[in-house]
mmCIF file of C-alpha atoms in Angstrom:
data_model
loop_
_atom_site.group_PDB
_atom_site.id
_atom_site.type_symbol
_atom_site.label_atom_id
_atom_site.label_comp_id
_atom_site.label_asym_id
_atom_site.label_seq_id
_atom_site.Cartn_x
_atom_site.Cartn_y
_atom_site.Cartn_z
ATOM 1 C CA UNK A 1 129.787 114.835 161.467
ATOM 2 C CA UNK A 2 125.802 113.742 161.394
ATOM 3 C CA UNK A 3 125.549 109.977 161.440
ATOM 4 C CA UNK A 4 129.358 109.467 162.207
ATOM 5 C CA UNK A 5 128.523 106.209 163.768
ATOM 6 C CA UNK A 6 126.906 104.895 160.446
ATOM 7 C CA UNK A 7 129.843 106.089 158.581
ATOM 8 C CA UNK A 8 132.322 104.243 160.926
ATOM 9 C CA UNK A 9 130.441 101.138 160.952
ATOM 10 C CA UNK A 10 130.325 101.259 157.122
ATOM 11 C CA UNK A 11 133.677 99.989 156.479
ATOM 12 C CA UNK A 12 133.431 96.981 159.125
ATOM 13 C CA UNK A 13 130.766 94.852 157.579
ATOM 14 C CA UNK A 14 128.063 92.445 158.858
ATOM 15 C CA UNK A 15 130.132 89.543 159.057
ATOM 16 C CA UNK A 16 133.027 91.170 161.203
ATOM 17 C CA UNK A 17 130.162 92.881 163.269
ATOM 18 C CA UNK A 18 128.451 89.427 164.148
ATOM 19 C CA UNK A 19 131.805 87.943 164.783
ATOM 20 C CA UNK A 20 132.775 90.742 167.015
ATOM 21 C CA UNK A 21 129.701 90.242 169.042
ATOM 22 C CA UNK A 22 130.217 86.341 169.240
ATOM 23 C CA UNK A 23 127.091 85.847 167.329
ATOM 24 C CA UNK A 24 127.387 82.399 165.596
ATOM 25 C CA UNK A 25 123.327 82.088 165.034
ATOM 26 C CA UNK A 26 122.316 84.663 162.628
ATOM 27 C CA UNK A 27 118.672 84.800 163.773
ATOM 28 C CA UNK A 28 119.755 85.986 167.239
ATOM 29 C CA UNK A 29 121.592 88.996 166.149
ATOM 30 C CA UNK A 30 119.795 92.416 166.487
ATOM 31 C CA UNK A 31 119.469 95.199 164.478
ATOM 32 C CA UNK A 32 122.316 97.006 166.044
ATOM 33 C CA UNK A 33 124.579 94.358 164.559
ATOM 34 C CA UNK A 34 124.179 95.191 160.621
ATOM 35 C CA UNK A 35 126.840 97.628 159.337
ATOM 36 C CA UNK A 36 126.085 100.688 157.118
ATOM 37 C CA UNK A 37 127.473 98.945 153.882
ATOM 38 C CA UNK A 38 124.174 97.010 153.484
ATOM 39 C CA UNK A 39 122.520 98.304 150.321
ATOM 40 C CA UNK A 40 118.801 98.095 149.547
ATOM 41 C CA UNK A 41 117.443 95.244 147.400
ATOM 42 C CA UNK A 42 114.472 97.042 145.523
ATOM 43 C CA UNK A 43 115.950 96.645 142.028
ATOM 44 C CA UNK A 44 117.207 93.285 142.587
ATOM 45 C CA UNK A 45 114.023 92.226 144.134
ATOM 46 C CA UNK A 46 111.980 93.516 141.401
ATOM 47 C CA UNK A 47 113.657 91.292 138.639
ATOM 48 C CA UNK A 48 114.039 88.066 140.526
ATOM 49 C CA UNK A 49 112.710 86.249 143.907
ATOM 50 C CA UNK A 50 114.978 86.019 146.755
ATOM 51 C CA UNK A 51 115.225 82.336 148.024
ATOM 52 C CA UNK A 52 113.879 82.341 151.835
ATOM 53 C CA UNK A 53 117.124 79.990 152.554
ATOM 54 C CA UNK A 54 119.290 83.098 151.738
ATOM 55 C CA UNK A 55 117.451 85.247 153.899
ATOM 56 C CA UNK A 56 118.457 86.246 157.628
ATOM 57 C CA UNK A 57 115.730 87.570 159.406
ATOM 58 C CA UNK A 58 117.222 90.091 162.161
ATOM 59 C CA UNK A 59 115.179 90.961 165.257
ATOM 60 C CA UNK A 60 115.152 94.857 165.970
ATOM 61 C CA UNK A 61 113.173 94.603 169.195
ATOM 62 C CA UNK A 62 114.163 92.155 171.695
ATOM 63 C CA UNK A 63 112.211 93.165 174.640
ATOM 64 C CA UNK A 64 109.000 91.621 173.481
ATOM 65 C CA UNK A 65 106.130 90.549 176.236
ATOM 66 C CA UNK A 66 102.767 89.091 176.136
ATOM 67 C CA UNK A 67 100.367 91.634 174.747
ATOM 68 C CA UNK A 68 100.075 93.837 171.804
ATOM 69 C CA UNK A 69 103.577 95.594 170.870
ATOM 70 C CA UNK A 70 105.626 97.076 168.073
ATOM 71 C CA UNK A 71 107.615 94.201 166.434
ATOM 72 C CA UNK A 72 110.526 95.407 164.377
ATOM 73 C CA UNK A 73 112.888 93.288 162.103
ATOM 74 C CA UNK A 74 115.343 93.309 159.134
ATOM 75 C CA UNK A 75 115.530 90.936 156.316
ATOM 76 C CA UNK A 76 119.122 90.380 155.348
ATOM 77 C CA UNK A 77 119.901 88.583 151.800
ATOM 78 C CA UNK A 78 123.160 87.295 150.733
ATOM 79 C CA UNK A 79 123.784 90.718 148.929
ATOM 80 C CA UNK A 80 121.147 93.268 149.905
ATOM 81 C CA UNK A 81 118.171 93.923 152.195
ATOM 82 C CA UNK A 82 114.694 92.925 151.391
ATOM 83 C CA UNK A 83 112.934 96.075 150.943
ATOM 84 C CA UNK A 84 109.461 95.467 149.107
ATOM 85 C CA UNK A 85 106.775 97.767 150.843
ATOM 86 C CA UNK A 86 105.086 95.003 153.040
ATOM 87 C CA UNK A 87 105.390 91.454 153.958
ATOM 88 C CA UNK A 88 103.089 89.179 155.833
ATOM 89 C CA UNK A 89 104.080 87.830 159.217
ATOM 90 C CA UNK A 90 102.385 85.029 161.278
ATOM 91 C CA UNK A 91 103.345 83.957 164.722
ATOM 92 C CA UNK A 92 103.401 80.414 166.042
ATOM 93 C CA UNK A 93 103.975 79.229 169.580
ATOM 94 C CA UNK A 94 106.402 76.309 170.496
ATOM 95 C CA UNK A 95 103.478 73.872 170.659
ATOM 96 C CA UNK A 96 102.373 74.632 167.151
ATOM 97 C CA UNK A 97 99.666 77.022 168.306
ATOM 98 C CA UNK A 98 98.885 79.825 165.512
ATOM 99 C CA UNK A 99 98.913 83.114 166.911
ATOM 100 C CA UNK A 100 98.546 86.410 165.451
ATOM 101 C CA UNK A 101 99.144 87.626 162.141
ATOM 102 C CA UNK A 102 99.843 90.945 160.672
ATOM 103 C CA UNK A 103 101.235 92.873 157.905
ATOM 104 C CA UNK A 104 104.534 94.534 158.439
ATOM 105 C CA UNK A 105 105.434 97.761 156.740
ATOM 106 C CA UNK A 106 108.992 98.841 155.424
ATOM 107 C CA UNK A 107 110.592 101.914 157.086
ATOM 108 C CA UNK A 108 113.602 103.215 155.265
ATOM 109 C CA UNK A 109 116.403 104.615 157.698
ATOM 110 C CA UNK A 110 118.516 107.691 157.225
ATOM 111 C CA UNK A 111 120.680 107.672 153.857
ATOM 112 C CA UNK A 112 118.367 105.121 152.453
ATOM 113 C CA UNK A 113 121.025 102.402 153.398
ATOM 114 C CA UNK A 114 118.867 99.981 155.426
ATOM 115 C CA UNK A 115 115.347 99.689 156.884
ATOM 116 C CA UNK A 116 112.874 98.009 159.083
ATOM 117 C CA UNK A 117 109.695 96.023 158.947
ATOM 118 C CA UNK A 118 107.435 97.172 161.624
ATOM 119 C CA UNK A 119 104.043 95.417 162.572
ATOM 120 C CA UNK A 120 101.652 95.438 165.608
ATOM 121 C CA UNK A 121 101.427 91.906 166.862
ATOM 122 C CA UNK A 122 100.090 90.472 169.912
ATOM 123 C CA UNK A 123 101.279 87.305 171.778
ATOM 124 C CA UNK A 124 99.055 85.428 174.119
ATOM 125 C CA UNK A 125 101.391 83.859 176.342
ATOM 126 C CA UNK A 126 105.097 83.825 177.234
ATOM 127 C CA UNK A 127 107.653 81.402 175.793
ATOM 128 C CA UNK A 128 109.245 80.525 172.434
ATOM 129 C CA UNK A 129 107.565 81.572 169.387
ATOM 130 C CA UNK A 130 108.563 81.963 165.682
ATOM 131 C CA UNK A 131 107.548 84.384 163.066
ATOM 132 C CA UNK A 132 106.907 83.174 159.687
ATOM 133 C CA UNK A 133 107.407 85.800 156.979
ATOM 134 C CA UNK A 134 106.278 85.985 153.530
ATOM 135 C CA UNK A 135 106.059 88.479 150.489
ATOM 136 C CA UNK A 136 106.012 88.839 146.863
ATOM 137 C CA UNK A 137 109.813 89.150 146.565
ATOM 138 C CA UNK A 138 110.405 86.188 148.762
ATOM 139 C CA UNK A 139 110.441 82.303 147.595
ATOM 140 C CA UNK A 140 109.165 80.488 150.465
ATOM 141 C CA UNK A 141 108.995 81.344 154.169
ATOM 142 C CA UNK A 142 111.516 83.220 156.289
ATOM 143 C CA UNK A 143 111.552 82.346 159.753
ATOM 144 C CA UNK A 144 112.492 84.393 162.865
ATOM 145 C CA UNK A 145 112.484 82.892 166.271
ATOM 146 C CA UNK A 146 111.420 85.272 169.030
ATOM 147 C CA UNK A 147 111.279 84.815 172.852
ATOM 148 C CA UNK A 148 108.268 86.366 174.305
ATOM 149 C CA UNK A 149 108.585 87.406 178.198
ATOM 150 C CA UNK A 150 105.690 87.703 180.715
ATOM 151 C CA UNK A 151 107.125 91.439 181.250
ATOM 152 C CA UNK A 152 110.120 93.042 180.062
ATOM 153 C CA UNK A 153 110.946 95.298 183.081
ATOM 154 C CA UNK A 154 111.278 98.444 180.889
ATOM 155 C CA UNK A 155 108.569 101.308 181.462
ATOM 156 C CA UNK A 156 105.516 100.241 179.445
ATOM 157 C CA UNK A 157 102.654 101.739 177.587
ATOM 158 C CA UNK A 158 100.044 102.730 179.968
ATOM 159 C CA UNK A 159 102.445 103.501 182.822
ATOM 160 C CA UNK A 160 103.005 106.590 184.343
ATOM 161 C CA UNK A 161 106.306 107.944 183.467
ATOM 162 C CA UNK A 162 108.847 108.018 186.341
ATOM 163 C CA UNK A 163 109.432 111.498 187.996
ATOM 164 C CA UNK A 164 112.942 112.011 186.616
ATOM 165 C CA UNK A 165 115.128 115.003 187.259
ATOM 166 C CA UNK A 166 117.108 114.526 184.227
ATOM 167 C CA UNK A 167 120.012 117.027 183.380
ATOM 168 C CA UNK A 168 119.117 120.105 181.649
ATOM 169 C CA UNK A 169 121.013 123.135 180.241
ATOM 170 C CA UNK A 170 121.132 124.433 183.746
ATOM 171 C CA UNK A 171 123.472 121.516 184.555
ATOM 172 C CA UNK A 172 125.544 121.781 181.807
ATOM 173 C CA UNK A 173 126.629 125.336 183.131
ATOM 174 C CA UNK A 174 127.238 126.353 179.527
ATOM 175 C CA UNK A 175 128.934 123.192 178.372
ATOM 176 C CA UNK A 176 126.509 120.648 176.888
ATOM 177 C CA UNK A 177 129.124 117.929 176.742
ATOM 178 C CA UNK A 178 128.793 117.713 180.504
ATOM 179 C CA UNK A 179 125.290 115.930 179.649
ATOM 180 C CA UNK A 180 125.446 114.952 176.069
ATOM 181 C CA UNK A 181 127.786 112.826 173.955
ATOM 182 C CA UNK A 182 126.412 114.369 170.720
ATOM 183 C CA UNK A 183 129.017 116.245 168.757
ATOM 184 C CA UNK A 184 126.622 119.143 168.372
ATOM 185 C CA UNK A 185 124.003 118.687 170.898
ATOM 186 C CA UNK A 186 120.752 120.633 170.284
ATOM 187 C CA UNK A 187 120.163 122.827 173.547
ATOM 188 C CA UNK A 188 116.505 122.260 172.984
ATOM 189 C CA UNK A 189 116.631 118.584 174.055
ATOM 190 C CA UNK A 190 118.040 119.734 177.404
ATOM 191 C CA UNK A 191 115.507 122.716 178.204
ATOM 192 C CA UNK A 192 113.466 120.572 180.286
ATOM 193 C CA UNK A 193 113.938 117.650 182.682
ATOM 194 C CA UNK A 194 111.375 114.701 182.283
ATOM 195 C CA UNK A 195 110.098 115.663 185.736
ATOM 196 C CA UNK A 196 109.499 119.296 184.667
ATOM 197 C CA UNK A 197 107.695 118.085 181.226
ATOM 198 C CA UNK A 198 105.228 115.873 183.346
ATOM 199 C CA UNK A 199 103.747 119.262 184.370
ATOM 200 C CA UNK A 200 103.888 121.118 181.064
ATOM 201 C CA UNK A 201 100.450 119.941 179.783
ATOM 202 C CA UNK A 202 101.982 118.929 176.397
ATOM 203 C CA UNK A 203 103.090 115.453 175.318
ATOM 204 C CA UNK A 204 106.559 114.403 175.604
ATOM 205 C CA UNK A 205 109.109 112.562 173.400
ATOM 206 C CA UNK A 206 112.117 111.168 175.488
ATOM 207 C CA UNK A 207 114.999 109.466 173.716
ATOM 208 C CA UNK A 208 117.759 107.501 175.788
ATOM 209 C CA UNK A 209 120.754 107.166 173.666
ATOM 210 C CA UNK A 210 124.438 107.731 173.740
ATOM 211 C CA UNK A 211 125.535 108.923 170.425
ATOM 212 C CA UNK A 212 129.018 108.840 170.847
ATOM 213 C CA UNK A 213 129.584 105.591 172.922
ATOM 214 C CA UNK A 214 126.937 103.478 171.549
ATOM 215 C CA UNK A 215 128.196 100.822 168.854
ATOM 216 C CA UNK A 216 124.739 100.532 167.251
ATOM 217 C CA UNK A 217 124.204 102.453 163.999
ATOM 218 C CA UNK A 218 120.919 103.767 165.651
ATOM 219 C CA UNK A 219 121.738 105.953 168.691
ATOM 220 C CA UNK A 220 123.210 109.118 166.830
ATOM 221 C CA UNK A 221 120.578 109.011 164.011
ATOM 222 C CA UNK A 222 117.704 108.711 166.643
ATOM 223 C CA UNK A 223 118.752 111.630 168.479
ATOM 224 C CA UNK A 224 118.986 113.538 165.179
ATOM 225 C CA UNK A 225 115.405 112.195 164.099
ATOM 226 C CA UNK A 226 114.212 113.726 167.376
ATOM 227 C CA UNK A 227 115.463 117.034 166.550
ATOM 228 C CA UNK A 228 113.552 116.865 163.242
ATOM 229 C CA UNK A 229 110.684 115.862 164.922
ATOM 230 C CA UNK A 230 111.050 118.824 167.226
ATOM 231 C CA UNK A 231 111.595 121.338 164.697
ATOM 232 C CA UNK A 232 108.439 120.042 162.858
ATOM 233 C CA UNK A 233 106.264 120.432 166.050
ATOM 234 C CA UNK A 234 108.007 123.282 167.914
ATOM 235 C CA UNK A 235 105.914 124.143 170.913
ATOM 236 C CA UNK A 236 103.600 121.423 170.482
ATOM 237 C CA UNK A 237 105.420 118.939 172.693
ATOM 238 C CA UNK A 238 108.640 118.653 174.898
ATOM 239 C CA UNK A 239 111.556 117.037 173.461
ATOM 240 C CA UNK A 240 114.027 115.585 175.779
ATOM 241 C CA UNK A 241 117.515 113.825 175.267
ATOM 242 C CA UNK A 242 118.775 111.639 178.061
ATOM 243 C CA UNK A 243 122.354 110.602 177.676
ATOM 244 C CA UNK A 244 123.023 106.923 178.922
ATOM 245 C CA UNK A 245 126.092 108.005 181.027
ATOM 246 C CA UNK A 246 126.153 110.477 183.768
ATOM 247 C CA UNK A 247 129.580 111.644 183.226
ATOM 248 C CA UNK A 248 130.350 112.001 179.492
ATOM 249 C CA UNK A 249 132.813 114.750 179.697
ATOM 250 C CA UNK A 250 134.899 112.821 181.948
ATOM 251 C CA UNK A 251 135.109 109.691 180.061
ATOM 252 C CA UNK A 252 137.284 110.670 177.199
ATOM 253 C CA UNK A 253 136.965 107.547 175.172
ATOM 254 C CA UNK A 254 137.494 105.285 178.360
ATOM 255 C CA UNK A 255 134.580 103.537 179.279
ATOM 256 C CA UNK A 256 136.150 102.168 182.443
ATOM 257 C CA UNK A 257 135.472 105.967 183.695
ATOM 258 C CA UNK A 258 131.797 105.868 182.779
ATOM 259 C CA UNK A 259 128.975 106.191 185.410
ATOM 260 C CA UNK A 260 125.509 105.170 184.171
ATOM 261 C CA UNK A 261 122.736 107.638 184.560
ATOM 262 C CA UNK A 262 120.450 106.583 187.506
ATOM 263 C CA UNK A 263 117.294 107.324 184.955
ATOM 264 C CA UNK A 264 118.542 104.279 182.940
ATOM 265 C CA UNK A 265 117.579 102.097 185.785
ATOM 266 C CA UNK A 266 114.674 103.877 186.722
ATOM 267 C CA UNK A 267 113.023 103.504 183.440
ATOM 268 C CA UNK A 268 114.046 99.855 183.294
ATOM 269 C CA UNK A 269 116.202 100.193 180.247
ATOM 270 C CA UNK A 270 119.074 98.220 181.981
ATOM 271 C CA UNK A 271 116.908 94.969 182.103
ATOM 272 C CA UNK A 272 117.328 94.525 178.413
ATOM 273 C CA UNK A 273 120.648 92.822 177.105
ATOM 274 C CA UNK A 274 123.188 95.313 175.554
ATOM 275 C CA UNK A 275 121.214 98.311 176.712
ATOM 276 C CA UNK A 276 124.142 100.610 176.369
ATOM 277 C CA UNK A 277 124.258 100.307 172.605
ATOM 278 C CA UNK A 278 120.865 100.926 171.482
ATOM 279 C CA UNK A 279 118.461 103.426 171.595
ATOM 280 C CA UNK A 280 114.844 103.687 173.317
ATOM 281 C CA UNK A 281 112.234 106.361 172.743
ATOM 282 C CA UNK A 282 109.204 107.016 174.909
ATOM 283 C CA UNK A 283 106.234 109.066 173.757
ATOM 284 C CA UNK A 284 103.903 110.734 176.688
ATOM 285 C CA UNK A 285 100.496 111.815 176.578
ATOM 286 C CA UNK A 286 99.488 114.999 178.534
ATOM 287 C CA UNK A 287 98.591 112.981 181.503
ATOM 288 C CA UNK A 288 102.194 111.759 182.002
ATOM 289 C CA UNK A 289 101.477 108.257 181.022
ATOM 290 C CA UNK A 290 103.618 106.337 178.268
ATOM 291 C CA UNK A 291 101.694 106.037 175.058
ATOM 292 C CA UNK A 292 104.293 104.650 172.777
ATOM 293 C CA UNK A 293 107.740 103.139 173.329
ATOM 294 C CA UNK A 294 110.092 102.241 170.612
ATOM 295 C CA UNK A 295 113.503 99.989 170.979
ATOM 296 C CA UNK A 296 116.036 100.502 168.302
ATOM 297 C CA UNK A 297 115.539 102.943 165.620
ATOM 298 C CA UNK A 298 112.165 104.580 165.262
ATOM 299 C CA UNK A 299 111.737 106.657 161.868
ATOM 300 C CA UNK A 300 110.338 110.127 161.557
ATOM 301 C CA UNK A 301 107.201 108.566 160.177
ATOM 302 C CA UNK A 302 106.617 106.320 163.200
ATOM 303 C CA UNK A 303 107.317 109.086 165.723
ATOM 304 C CA UNK A 304 105.007 111.801 163.735
ATOM 305 C CA UNK A 305 102.558 109.020 163.853
ATOM 306 C CA UNK A 306 103.105 108.649 167.760
ATOM 307 C CA UNK A 307 102.877 111.832 168.710
ATOM 308 C CA UNK A 308 99.727 112.798 166.833
ATOM 309 C CA UNK A 309 98.252 109.942 168.771
ATOM 310 C CA UNK A 310 99.598 111.528 172.101
ATOM 311 C CA UNK A 311 97.834 114.498 171.504
ATOM 312 C CA UNK A 312 100.150 117.059 169.831
#
């Protein structure tokens, strides 16, 4: 069923997931480590402040580099997420230099079980930084360490998209399980290859994800969100899903049989840790250049805005 991975993870719990991932330092966890049993904290937050010492900021975008980009994070309290509409974020370099500051907006995820704060932030130089996070529901300041690279290796905004002959319904020969691990794949997401879409004269929205074999709660919902976006903008853009694995029908639950799609490396996605277990979305303009990129779950609201800015 839809969001099967979310439902599966809901019985595990955040502590078990972090332990399974070998994570002993909470701030180094990623958004994919959070289980679906986490509930929102709006009601509790309205009646009482949450002490910053009881908040674990969790980074959702680990591939951060010098320059301006989307920064996403979750604020996990002892019993609930912090879900106030906005929080303030200030970046400070390791040498104490104060960097950019921004207002991060809360974006609710499917089913209302969790959500991410998102802000556009600029980092002037590579190295170790920290984000200081304050809000009306937070007593004190929550601190999130982040590592900024000179570059991430992942195809970036302003770059021309690789000429990728990704698999389409023609390659599936009537069986979409040969090209997708989604339980009910939408044929529309496999109508065009990326290479073909570069000549369509329309913007493109491309999601790299493995709905069935991704341990993150973002992959299946992200593909479904792309379907929702497609249904709302049919004919205005090309919408493409690229499966992380090249032979999904042969895996049958045994990842030792898996072969990675060559397009994962062509886009540089394999340069990020744990890339098999998260989703990436790229939005292209009509000229084939990347206008937006999203690591981890991007909401329909964010993608609507990106598609509009790309010219749809």
